[in-house]
């Protein structure tokens, strides 16, 4: 969990690290579409609940980006 605002919602992040050359059949069965065929050895996934894309959702995402950068003094 990473705070980006005074009273922020929580963000859940999952890092998958493949240590073998390929995912096993059992591992592939558990991976979501778009990831099971990836050749990347590290995959970062951010969980978001289902929400329609609209102007409010866009403004919220932009706000998180701005406030996080300000809080961490990033350019």
PDB file of C-alpha atoms in Angstrom:
ATOM      1  CA  UNK A   1       0.000   0.000   0.000  1.00  0.00           C
ATOM      2  CA  UNK A   2       1.331   3.403  -0.968  1.00  0.00           C
ATOM      3  CA  UNK A   3      -0.208   6.671   0.200  1.00  0.00           C
ATOM      4  CA  UNK A   4      -0.509   9.356  -2.456  1.00  0.00           C
ATOM      5  CA  UNK A   5      -2.965  11.666  -0.657  1.00  0.00           C
ATOM      6  CA  UNK A   6      -3.949  12.591   2.912  1.00  0.00           C
ATOM      7  CA  UNK A   7      -6.939  10.229   2.898  1.00  0.00           C
ATOM      8  CA  UNK A   8      -6.308   8.056  -0.169  1.00  0.00           C
ATOM      9  CA  UNK A   9      -7.974   4.886  -1.374  1.00  0.00           C
ATOM     10  CA  UNK A  10      -5.713   1.864  -1.212  1.00  0.00           C
ATOM     11  CA  UNK A  11      -3.936   0.455  -4.254  1.00  0.00           C
ATOM     12  CA  UNK A  12      -3.053  -3.228  -4.398  1.00  0.00           C
ATOM     13  CA  UNK A  13       0.013  -4.123  -6.434  1.00  0.00           C
ATOM     14  CA  UNK A  14       1.303  -7.594  -7.293  1.00  0.00           C
ATOM     15  CA  UNK A  15       4.757  -8.322  -8.696  1.00  0.00           C
ATOM     16  CA  UNK A  16       5.102 -11.616 -10.559  1.00  0.00           C
ATOM     17  CA  UNK A  17       8.638 -12.861 -11.067  1.00  0.00           C
ATOM     18  CA  UNK A  18       9.194 -15.836 -13.344  1.00  0.00           C
ATOM     19  CA  UNK A  19      12.416 -17.665 -12.485  1.00  0.00           C
ATOM     20  CA  UNK A  20      12.225 -20.360 -15.158  1.00  0.00           C
ATOM     21  CA  UNK A  21      12.447 -19.889 -18.933  1.00  0.00           C
ATOM     22  CA  UNK A  22       8.656 -20.299 -19.378  1.00  0.00           C
ATOM     23  CA  UNK A  23       5.513 -20.392 -17.270  1.00  0.00           C
ATOM     24  CA  UNK A  24       4.411 -23.942 -16.450  1.00  0.00           C
ATOM     25  CA  UNK A  25       0.982 -25.125 -17.607  1.00  0.00           C
ATOM     26  CA  UNK A  26      -0.271 -24.887 -13.996  1.00  0.00           C
ATOM     27  CA  UNK A  27       1.047 -21.318 -13.674  1.00  0.00           C
ATOM     28  CA  UNK A  28      -0.395 -20.266 -17.051  1.00  0.00           C
ATOM     29  CA  UNK A  29      -3.830 -21.512 -15.976  1.00  0.00           C
ATOM     30  CA  UNK A  30      -3.793 -18.983 -13.102  1.00  0.00           C
ATOM     31  CA  UNK A  31      -2.544 -15.997 -15.110  1.00  0.00           C
ATOM     32  CA  UNK A  32      -4.934 -13.463 -16.656  1.00  0.00           C
ATOM     33  CA  UNK A  33      -5.300 -12.875 -20.403  1.00  0.00           C
ATOM     34  CA  UNK A  34      -2.504 -10.744 -21.810  1.00  0.00           C
ATOM     35  CA  UNK A  35      -0.005 -11.973 -19.238  1.00  0.00           C
ATOM     36  CA  UNK A  36       0.058 -15.727 -19.774  1.00  0.00           C
ATOM     37  CA  UNK A  37       1.741 -15.276 -23.160  1.00  0.00           C
ATOM     38  CA  UNK A  38       4.181 -12.587 -22.006  1.00  0.00           C
ATOM     39  CA  UNK A  39       7.893 -13.270 -22.306  1.00  0.00           C
ATOM     40  CA  UNK A  40       8.706 -10.734 -19.558  1.00  0.00           C
ATOM     41  CA  UNK A  41      10.366 -12.162 -16.460  1.00  0.00           C
ATOM     42  CA  UNK A  42       8.890  -9.454 -14.189  1.00  0.00           C
ATOM     43  CA  UNK A  43       5.264  -8.312 -14.387  1.00  0.00           C
ATOM     44  CA  UNK A  44       3.734  -5.571 -12.232  1.00  0.00           C
ATOM     45  CA  UNK A  45      -0.048  -5.713 -11.846  1.00  0.00           C
ATOM     46  CA  UNK A  46      -2.194  -3.033 -10.214  1.00  0.00           C
ATOM     47  CA  UNK A  47      -5.603  -4.164  -9.030  1.00  0.00           C
ATOM     48  CA  UNK A  48      -8.526  -1.826  -9.608  1.00  0.00           C
ATOM     49  CA  UNK A  49     -12.170  -2.549  -9.004  1.00  0.00           C
ATOM     50  CA  UNK A  50     -14.372  -2.310 -12.068  1.00  0.00           C
ATOM     51  CA  UNK A  51     -15.330   1.256 -12.832  1.00  0.00           C
ATOM     52  CA  UNK A  52     -16.541   2.820 -16.045  1.00  0.00           C
ATOM     53  CA  UNK A  53     -14.072   5.121 -17.730  1.00  0.00           C
ATOM     54  CA  UNK A  54     -15.459   8.607 -17.499  1.00  0.00           C
ATOM     55  CA  UNK A  55     -14.299  12.175 -16.865  1.00  0.00           C
ATOM     56  CA  UNK A  56     -14.370  11.711 -13.071  1.00  0.00           C
ATOM     57  CA  UNK A  57     -12.225   8.550 -13.242  1.00  0.00           C
ATOM     58  CA  UNK A  58      -9.722  10.335 -15.511  1.00  0.00           C
ATOM     59  CA  UNK A  59      -9.540  13.352 -13.187  1.00  0.00           C
ATOM     60  CA  UNK A  60      -9.003  11.043 -10.205  1.00  0.00           C
ATOM     61  CA  UNK A  61      -6.152   9.181 -11.926  1.00  0.00           C
ATOM     62  CA  UNK A  62      -4.494  12.456 -12.934  1.00  0.00           C
ATOM     63  CA  UNK A  63      -4.884  13.745  -9.375  1.00  0.00           C
ATOM     64  CA  UNK A  64      -3.162  10.663  -7.932  1.00  0.00           C
ATOM     65  CA  UNK A  65      -0.289  11.164 -10.357  1.00  0.00           C
ATOM     66  CA  UNK A  66       0.112  14.847  -9.471  1.00  0.00           C
ATOM     67  CA  UNK A  67      -0.222  14.417  -5.684  1.00  0.00           C
ATOM     68  CA  UNK A  68       2.135  11.423  -5.574  1.00  0.00           C
ATOM     69  CA  UNK A  69       4.825  13.338  -7.481  1.00  0.00           C
ATOM     70  CA  UNK A  70       4.407  16.355  -5.193  1.00  0.00           C
ATOM     71  CA  UNK A  71       4.537  14.207  -2.038  1.00  0.00           C
ATOM     72  CA  UNK A  72       7.717  12.454  -3.229  1.00  0.00           C
ATOM     73  CA  UNK A  73       9.179  15.681  -4.699  1.00  0.00           C
ATOM     74  CA  UNK A  74       9.470  14.139  -8.172  1.00  0.00           C
ATOM     75  CA  UNK A  75       9.571  16.046 -11.448  1.00  0.00           C
TER      76      UNK A  75
END
